[in-house]
JSON list of C-alpha atoms in Angstrom, two decimals:
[
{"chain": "A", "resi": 1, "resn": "UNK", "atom": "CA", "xyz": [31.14, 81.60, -18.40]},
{"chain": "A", "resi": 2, "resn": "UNK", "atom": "CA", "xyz": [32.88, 78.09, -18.84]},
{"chain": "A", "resi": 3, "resn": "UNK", "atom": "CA", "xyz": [32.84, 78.14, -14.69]},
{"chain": "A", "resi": 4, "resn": "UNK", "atom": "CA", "xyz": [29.05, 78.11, -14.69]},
{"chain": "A", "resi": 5, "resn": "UNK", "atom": "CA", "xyz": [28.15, 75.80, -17.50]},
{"chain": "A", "resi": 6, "resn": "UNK", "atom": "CA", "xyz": [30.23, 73.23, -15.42]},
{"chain": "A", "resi": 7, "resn": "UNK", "atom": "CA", "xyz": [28.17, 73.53, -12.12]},
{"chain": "A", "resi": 8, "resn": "UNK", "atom": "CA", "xyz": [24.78, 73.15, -14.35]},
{"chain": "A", "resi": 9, "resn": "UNK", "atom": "CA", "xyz": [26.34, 70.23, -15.50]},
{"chain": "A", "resi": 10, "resn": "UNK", "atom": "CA", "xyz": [27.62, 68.85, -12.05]},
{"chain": "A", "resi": 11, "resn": "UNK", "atom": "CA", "xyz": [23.83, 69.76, -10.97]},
{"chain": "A", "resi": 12, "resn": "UNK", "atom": "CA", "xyz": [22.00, 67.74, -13.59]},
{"chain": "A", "resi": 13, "resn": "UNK", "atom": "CA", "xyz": [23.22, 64.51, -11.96]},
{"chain": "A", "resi": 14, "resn": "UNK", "atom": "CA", "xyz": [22.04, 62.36, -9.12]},
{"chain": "A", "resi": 15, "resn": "UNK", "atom": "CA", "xyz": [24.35, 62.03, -5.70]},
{"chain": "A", "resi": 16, "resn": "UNK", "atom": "CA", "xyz": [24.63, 58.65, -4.63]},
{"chain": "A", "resi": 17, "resn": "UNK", "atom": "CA", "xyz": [22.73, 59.26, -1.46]},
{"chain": "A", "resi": 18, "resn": "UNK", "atom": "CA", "xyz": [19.78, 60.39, -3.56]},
{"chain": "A", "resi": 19, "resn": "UNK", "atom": "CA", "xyz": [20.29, 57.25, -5.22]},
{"chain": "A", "resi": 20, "resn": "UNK", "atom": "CA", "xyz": [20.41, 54.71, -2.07]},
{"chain": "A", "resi": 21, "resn": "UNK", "atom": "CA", "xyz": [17.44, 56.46, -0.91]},
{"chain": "A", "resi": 22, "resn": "UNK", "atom": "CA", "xyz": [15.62, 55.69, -3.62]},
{"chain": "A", "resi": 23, "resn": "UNK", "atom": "CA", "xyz": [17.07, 51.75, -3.76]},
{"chain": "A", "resi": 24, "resn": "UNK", "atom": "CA", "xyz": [16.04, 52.06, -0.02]},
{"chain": "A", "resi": 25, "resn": "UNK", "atom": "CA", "xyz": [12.28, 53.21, -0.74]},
{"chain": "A", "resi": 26, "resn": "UNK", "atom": "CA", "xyz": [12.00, 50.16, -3.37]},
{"chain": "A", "resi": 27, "resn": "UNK", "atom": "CA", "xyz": [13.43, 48.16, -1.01]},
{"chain": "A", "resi": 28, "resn": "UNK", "atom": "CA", "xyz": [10.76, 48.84, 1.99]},
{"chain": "A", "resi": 29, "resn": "UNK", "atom": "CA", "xyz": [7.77, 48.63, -0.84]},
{"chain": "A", "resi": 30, "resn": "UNK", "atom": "CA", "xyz": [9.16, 45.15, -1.96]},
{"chain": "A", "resi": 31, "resn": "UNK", "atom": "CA", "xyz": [9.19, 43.75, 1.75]},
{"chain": "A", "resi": 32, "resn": "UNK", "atom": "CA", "xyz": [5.66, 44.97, 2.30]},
{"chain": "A", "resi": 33, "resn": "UNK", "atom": "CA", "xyz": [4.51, 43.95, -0.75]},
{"chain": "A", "resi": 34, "resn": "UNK", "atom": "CA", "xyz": [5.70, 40.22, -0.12]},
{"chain": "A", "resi": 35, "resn": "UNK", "atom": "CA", "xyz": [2.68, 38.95, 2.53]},
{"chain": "A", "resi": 36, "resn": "UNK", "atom": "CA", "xyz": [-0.23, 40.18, -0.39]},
{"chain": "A", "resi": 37, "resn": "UNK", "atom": "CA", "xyz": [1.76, 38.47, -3.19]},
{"chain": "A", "resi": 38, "resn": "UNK", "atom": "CA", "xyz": [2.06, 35.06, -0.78]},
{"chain": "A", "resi": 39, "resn": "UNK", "atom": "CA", "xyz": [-1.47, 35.51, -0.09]},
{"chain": "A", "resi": 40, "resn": "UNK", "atom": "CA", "xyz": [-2.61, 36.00, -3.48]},
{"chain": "A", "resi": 41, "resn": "UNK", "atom": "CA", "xyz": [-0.31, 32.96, -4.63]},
{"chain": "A", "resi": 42, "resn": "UNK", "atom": "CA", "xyz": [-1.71, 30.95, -2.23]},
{"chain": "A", "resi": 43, "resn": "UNK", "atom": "CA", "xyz": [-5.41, 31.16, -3.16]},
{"chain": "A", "resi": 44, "resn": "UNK", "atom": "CA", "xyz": [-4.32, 31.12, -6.77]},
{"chain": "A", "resi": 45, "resn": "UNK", "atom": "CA", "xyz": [-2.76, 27.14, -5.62]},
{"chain": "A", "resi": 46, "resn": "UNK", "atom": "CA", "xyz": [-5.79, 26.58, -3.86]},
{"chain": "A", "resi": 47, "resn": "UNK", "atom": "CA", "xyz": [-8.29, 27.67, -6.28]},
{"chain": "A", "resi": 48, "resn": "UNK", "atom": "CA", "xyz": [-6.53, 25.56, -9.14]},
{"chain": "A", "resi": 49, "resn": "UNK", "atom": "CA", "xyz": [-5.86, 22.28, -6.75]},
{"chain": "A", "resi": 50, "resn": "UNK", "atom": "CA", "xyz": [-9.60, 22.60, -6.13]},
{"chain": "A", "resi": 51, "resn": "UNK", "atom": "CA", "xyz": [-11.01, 23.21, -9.71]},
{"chain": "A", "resi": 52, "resn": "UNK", "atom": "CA", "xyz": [-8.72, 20.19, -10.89]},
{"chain": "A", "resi": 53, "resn": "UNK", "atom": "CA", "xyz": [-10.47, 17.89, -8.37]},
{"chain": "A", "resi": 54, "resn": "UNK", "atom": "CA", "xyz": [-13.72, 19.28, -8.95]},
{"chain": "A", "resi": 55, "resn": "UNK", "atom": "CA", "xyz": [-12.81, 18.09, -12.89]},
{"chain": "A", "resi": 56, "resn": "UNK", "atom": "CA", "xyz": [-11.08, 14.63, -11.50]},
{"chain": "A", "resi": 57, "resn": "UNK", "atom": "CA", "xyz": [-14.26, 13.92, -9.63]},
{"chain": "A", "resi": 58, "resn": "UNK", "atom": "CA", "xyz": [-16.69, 14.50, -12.43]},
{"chain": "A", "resi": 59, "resn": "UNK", "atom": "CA", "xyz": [-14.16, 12.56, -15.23]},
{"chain": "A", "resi": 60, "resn": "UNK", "atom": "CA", "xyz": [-14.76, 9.32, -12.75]},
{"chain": "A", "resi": 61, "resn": "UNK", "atom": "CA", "xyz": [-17.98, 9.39, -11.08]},
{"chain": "A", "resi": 62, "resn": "UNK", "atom": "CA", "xyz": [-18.68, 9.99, -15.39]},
{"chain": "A", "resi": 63, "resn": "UNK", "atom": "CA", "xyz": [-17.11, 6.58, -15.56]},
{"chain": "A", "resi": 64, "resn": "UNK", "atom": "CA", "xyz": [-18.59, 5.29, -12.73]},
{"chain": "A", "resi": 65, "resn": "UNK", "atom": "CA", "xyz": [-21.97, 5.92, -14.08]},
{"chain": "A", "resi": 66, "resn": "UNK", "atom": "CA", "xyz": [-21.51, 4.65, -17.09]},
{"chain": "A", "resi": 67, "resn": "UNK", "atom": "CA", "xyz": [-20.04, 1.66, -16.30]},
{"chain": "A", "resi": 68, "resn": "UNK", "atom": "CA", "xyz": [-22.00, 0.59, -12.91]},
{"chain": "A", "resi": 69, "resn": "UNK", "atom": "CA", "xyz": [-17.86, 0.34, -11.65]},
{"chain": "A", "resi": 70, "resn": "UNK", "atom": "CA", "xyz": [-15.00, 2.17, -10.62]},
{"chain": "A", "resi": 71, "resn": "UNK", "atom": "CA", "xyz": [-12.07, 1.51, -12.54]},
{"chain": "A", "resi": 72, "resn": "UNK", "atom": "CA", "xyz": [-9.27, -0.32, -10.86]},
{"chain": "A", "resi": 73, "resn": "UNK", "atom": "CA", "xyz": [-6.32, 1.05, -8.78]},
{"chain": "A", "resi": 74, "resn": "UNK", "atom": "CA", "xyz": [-3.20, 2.37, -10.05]},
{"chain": "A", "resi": 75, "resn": "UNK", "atom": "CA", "xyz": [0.05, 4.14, -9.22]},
{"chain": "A", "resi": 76, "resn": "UNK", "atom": "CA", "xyz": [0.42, 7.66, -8.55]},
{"chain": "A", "resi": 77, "resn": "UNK", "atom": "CA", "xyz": [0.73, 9.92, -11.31]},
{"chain": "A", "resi": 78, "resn": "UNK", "atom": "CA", "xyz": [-0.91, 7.33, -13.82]},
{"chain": "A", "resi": 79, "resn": "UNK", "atom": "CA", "xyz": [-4.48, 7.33, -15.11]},
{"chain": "A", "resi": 80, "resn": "UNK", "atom": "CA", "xyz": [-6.25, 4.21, -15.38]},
{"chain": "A", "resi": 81, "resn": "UNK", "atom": "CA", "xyz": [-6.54, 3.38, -19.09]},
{"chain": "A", "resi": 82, "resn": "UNK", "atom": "CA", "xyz": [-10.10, 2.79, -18.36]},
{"chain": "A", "resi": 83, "resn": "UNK", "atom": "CA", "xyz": [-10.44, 6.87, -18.37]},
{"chain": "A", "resi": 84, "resn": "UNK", "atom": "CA", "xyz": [-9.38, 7.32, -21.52]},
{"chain": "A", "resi": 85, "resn": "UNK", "atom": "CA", "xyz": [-11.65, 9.37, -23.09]},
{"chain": "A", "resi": 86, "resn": "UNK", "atom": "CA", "xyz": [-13.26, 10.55, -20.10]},
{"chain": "A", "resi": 87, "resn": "UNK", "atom": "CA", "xyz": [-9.80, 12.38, -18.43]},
{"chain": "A", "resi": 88, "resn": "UNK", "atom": "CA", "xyz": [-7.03, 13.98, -20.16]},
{"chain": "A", "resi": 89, "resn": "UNK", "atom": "CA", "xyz": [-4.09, 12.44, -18.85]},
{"chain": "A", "resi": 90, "resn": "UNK", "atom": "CA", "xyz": [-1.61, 15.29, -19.37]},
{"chain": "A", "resi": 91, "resn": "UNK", "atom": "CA", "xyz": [-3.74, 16.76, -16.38]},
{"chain": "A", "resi": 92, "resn": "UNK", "atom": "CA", "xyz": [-4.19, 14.15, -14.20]},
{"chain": "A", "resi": 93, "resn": "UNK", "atom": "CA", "xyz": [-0.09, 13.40, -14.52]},
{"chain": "A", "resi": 94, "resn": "UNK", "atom": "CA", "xyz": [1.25, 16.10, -13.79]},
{"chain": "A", "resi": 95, "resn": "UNK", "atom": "CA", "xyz": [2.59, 17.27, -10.79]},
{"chain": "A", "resi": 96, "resn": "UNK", "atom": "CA", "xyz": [0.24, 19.11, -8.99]},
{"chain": "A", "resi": 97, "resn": "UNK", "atom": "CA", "xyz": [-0.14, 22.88, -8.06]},
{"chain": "A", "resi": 98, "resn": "UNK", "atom": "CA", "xyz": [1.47, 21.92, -4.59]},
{"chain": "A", "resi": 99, "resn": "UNK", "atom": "CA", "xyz": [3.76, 19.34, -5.20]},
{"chain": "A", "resi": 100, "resn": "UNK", "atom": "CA", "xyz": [3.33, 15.76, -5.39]},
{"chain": "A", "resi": 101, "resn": "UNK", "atom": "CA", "xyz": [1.56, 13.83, -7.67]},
{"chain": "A", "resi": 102, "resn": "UNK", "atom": "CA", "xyz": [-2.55, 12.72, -8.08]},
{"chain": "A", "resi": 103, "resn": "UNK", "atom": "CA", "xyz": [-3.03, 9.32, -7.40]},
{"chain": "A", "resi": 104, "resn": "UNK", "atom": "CA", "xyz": [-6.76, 7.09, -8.38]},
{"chain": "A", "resi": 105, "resn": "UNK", "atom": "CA", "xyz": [-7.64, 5.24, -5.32]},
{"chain": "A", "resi": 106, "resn": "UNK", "atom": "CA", "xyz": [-9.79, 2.20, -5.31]},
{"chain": "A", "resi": 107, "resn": "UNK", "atom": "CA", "xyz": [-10.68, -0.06, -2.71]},
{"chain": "A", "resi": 108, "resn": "UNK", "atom": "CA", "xyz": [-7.90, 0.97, -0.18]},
{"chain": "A", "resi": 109, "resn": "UNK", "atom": "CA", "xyz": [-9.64, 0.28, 2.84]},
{"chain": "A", "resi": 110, "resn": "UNK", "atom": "CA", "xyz": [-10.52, 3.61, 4.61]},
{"chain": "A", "resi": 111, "resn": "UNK", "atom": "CA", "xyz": [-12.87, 4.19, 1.71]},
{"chain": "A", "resi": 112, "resn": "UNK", "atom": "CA", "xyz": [-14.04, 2.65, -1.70]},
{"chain": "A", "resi": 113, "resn": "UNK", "atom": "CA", "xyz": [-12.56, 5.59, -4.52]},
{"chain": "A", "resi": 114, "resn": "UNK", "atom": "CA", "xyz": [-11.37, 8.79, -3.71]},
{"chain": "A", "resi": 115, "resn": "UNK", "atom": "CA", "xyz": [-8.29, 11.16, -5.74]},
{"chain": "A", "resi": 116, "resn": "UNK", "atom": "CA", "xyz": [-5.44, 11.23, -3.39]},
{"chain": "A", "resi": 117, "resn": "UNK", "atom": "CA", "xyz": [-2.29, 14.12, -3.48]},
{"chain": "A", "resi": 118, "resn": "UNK", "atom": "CA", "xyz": [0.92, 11.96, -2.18]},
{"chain": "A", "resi": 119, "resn": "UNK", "atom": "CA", "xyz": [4.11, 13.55, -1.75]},
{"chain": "A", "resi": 120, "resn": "UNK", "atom": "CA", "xyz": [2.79, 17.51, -1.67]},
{"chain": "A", "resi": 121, "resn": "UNK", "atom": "CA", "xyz": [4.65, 20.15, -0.37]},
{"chain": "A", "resi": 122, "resn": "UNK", "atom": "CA", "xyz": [1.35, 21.31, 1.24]},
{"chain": "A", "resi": 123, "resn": "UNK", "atom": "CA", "xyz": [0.68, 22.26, 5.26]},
{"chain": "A", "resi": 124, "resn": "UNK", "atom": "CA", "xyz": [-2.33, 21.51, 7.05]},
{"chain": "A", "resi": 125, "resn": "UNK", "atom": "CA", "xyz": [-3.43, 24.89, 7.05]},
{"chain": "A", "resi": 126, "resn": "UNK", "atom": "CA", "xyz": [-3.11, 25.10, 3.19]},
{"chain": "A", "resi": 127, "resn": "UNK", "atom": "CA", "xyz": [-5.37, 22.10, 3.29]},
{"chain": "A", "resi": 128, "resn": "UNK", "atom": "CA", "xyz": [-7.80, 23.37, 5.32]},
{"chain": "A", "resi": 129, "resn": "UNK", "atom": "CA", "xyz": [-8.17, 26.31, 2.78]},
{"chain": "A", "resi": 130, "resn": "UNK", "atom": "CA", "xyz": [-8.91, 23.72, -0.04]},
{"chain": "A", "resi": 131, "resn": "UNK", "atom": "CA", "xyz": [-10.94, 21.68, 2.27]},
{"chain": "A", "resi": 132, "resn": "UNK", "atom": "CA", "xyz": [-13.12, 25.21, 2.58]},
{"chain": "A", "resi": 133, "resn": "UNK", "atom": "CA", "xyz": [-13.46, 25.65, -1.14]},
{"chain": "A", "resi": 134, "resn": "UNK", "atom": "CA", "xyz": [-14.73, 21.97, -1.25]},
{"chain": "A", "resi": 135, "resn": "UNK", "atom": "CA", "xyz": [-16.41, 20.32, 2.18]},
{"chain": "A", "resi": 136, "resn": "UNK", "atom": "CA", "xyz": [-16.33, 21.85, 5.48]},
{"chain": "A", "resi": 137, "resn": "UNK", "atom": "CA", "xyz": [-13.16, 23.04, 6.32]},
{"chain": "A", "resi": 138, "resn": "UNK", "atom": "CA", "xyz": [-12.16, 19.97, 8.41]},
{"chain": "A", "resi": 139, "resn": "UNK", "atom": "CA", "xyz": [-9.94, 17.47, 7.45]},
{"chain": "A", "resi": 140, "resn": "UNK", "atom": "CA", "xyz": [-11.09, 14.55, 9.27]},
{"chain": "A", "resi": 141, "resn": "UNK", "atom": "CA", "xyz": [-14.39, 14.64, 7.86]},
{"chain": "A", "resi": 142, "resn": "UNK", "atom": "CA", "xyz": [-16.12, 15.04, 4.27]},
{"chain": "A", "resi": 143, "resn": "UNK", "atom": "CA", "xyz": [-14.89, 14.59, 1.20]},
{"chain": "A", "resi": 144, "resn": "UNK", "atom": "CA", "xyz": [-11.80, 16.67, 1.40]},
{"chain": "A", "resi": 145, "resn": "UNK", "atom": "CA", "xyz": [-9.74, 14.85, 4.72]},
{"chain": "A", "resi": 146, "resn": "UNK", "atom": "CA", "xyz": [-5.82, 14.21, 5.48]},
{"chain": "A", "resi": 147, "resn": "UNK", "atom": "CA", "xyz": [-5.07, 10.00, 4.63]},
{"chain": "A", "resi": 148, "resn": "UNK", "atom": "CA", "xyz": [-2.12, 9.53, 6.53]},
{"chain": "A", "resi": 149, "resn": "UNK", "atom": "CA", "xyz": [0.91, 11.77, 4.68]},
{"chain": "A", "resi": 150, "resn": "UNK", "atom": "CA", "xyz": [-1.44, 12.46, 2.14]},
{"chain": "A", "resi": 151, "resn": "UNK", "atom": "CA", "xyz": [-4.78, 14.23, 1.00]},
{"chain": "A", "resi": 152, "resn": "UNK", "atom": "CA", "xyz": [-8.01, 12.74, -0.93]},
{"chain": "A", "resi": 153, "resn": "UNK", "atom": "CA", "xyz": [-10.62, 14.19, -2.01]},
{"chain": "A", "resi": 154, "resn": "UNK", "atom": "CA", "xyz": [-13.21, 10.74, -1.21]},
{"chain": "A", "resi": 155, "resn": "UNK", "atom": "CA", "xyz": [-15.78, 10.21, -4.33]},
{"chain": "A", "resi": 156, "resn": "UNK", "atom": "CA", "xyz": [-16.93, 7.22, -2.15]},
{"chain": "A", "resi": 157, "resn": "UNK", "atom": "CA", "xyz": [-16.94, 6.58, 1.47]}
]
């Protein structure tokens, strides 16, 4: 009797090749499963870079309207004290959904005011994606285009 209440016992367990089959199985799902969650976290960084400048845009040209001006130039990451009220700057401050930082341009010489990206972590063919959700997919021409090292999204050409 004792003999066979010790081999239901020894049964009731899991070998450990049943086990690194199964850490092999999640393994294999995990590394198939990583292209769809880079996808998907991808268009969740594009859709969110492109909403924010979509919001940026309207705070200014809002200015802009108002005031028959744009306001003046200042350093990346800082909003123009001009925008208070119009722009929260906890938004416009912060680093962005791809690195870097926003940056009000005024007057710079390729065009007249435009919401640059310096110092992103973002490839051309990430850009191209936001380009899509805003212009026409090309980044030399629109409103969406590549400056240099960095991307603006041109309010005025």
């Amino acid at each position: 009797m004792k003999n066979s209440t010790a081999a239901s016992e020894r049964r009731a367990a899991f070998t450990l090749v049943e086990i690194m089959t199964v850490i092999v199985i999640i393994g294999l799902l995990a590394i198939m499963g990583m292209p769809a969650f880079q996808k998907a976290r991808i268009t969740a960084q594009n859709t969110r870079l492109a909403n924010d400048l979509r919001v940026f845009a309207g705070a200014f040209d809002n200015y802009s309207a108002e005031h028959g001006a744009w306001p003046p130039d200042y350093a990346a990451g800082v909003v123009p004290t001009e925008m208070q009220g119009y722009l929260d700057p906890s938004e416009f401050t912060i680093r962005t959904v791809v690195g870097g930082r926003y940056d009000w341009n005024y007057n710079n010489g390729t065009y007249q005011a435009g919401i640059a990206i310096t110092g992103s972590h973002m490839d051309e063919e990430q850009a191209t994606e936001v380009d899509e959700m805003l212009d026409d997919g090309n980044l030399s021409t629109g409103k969406f285009q590549m400056d240099g090292a960095n991307y603006v999204y041109i309010l005025e050409p």
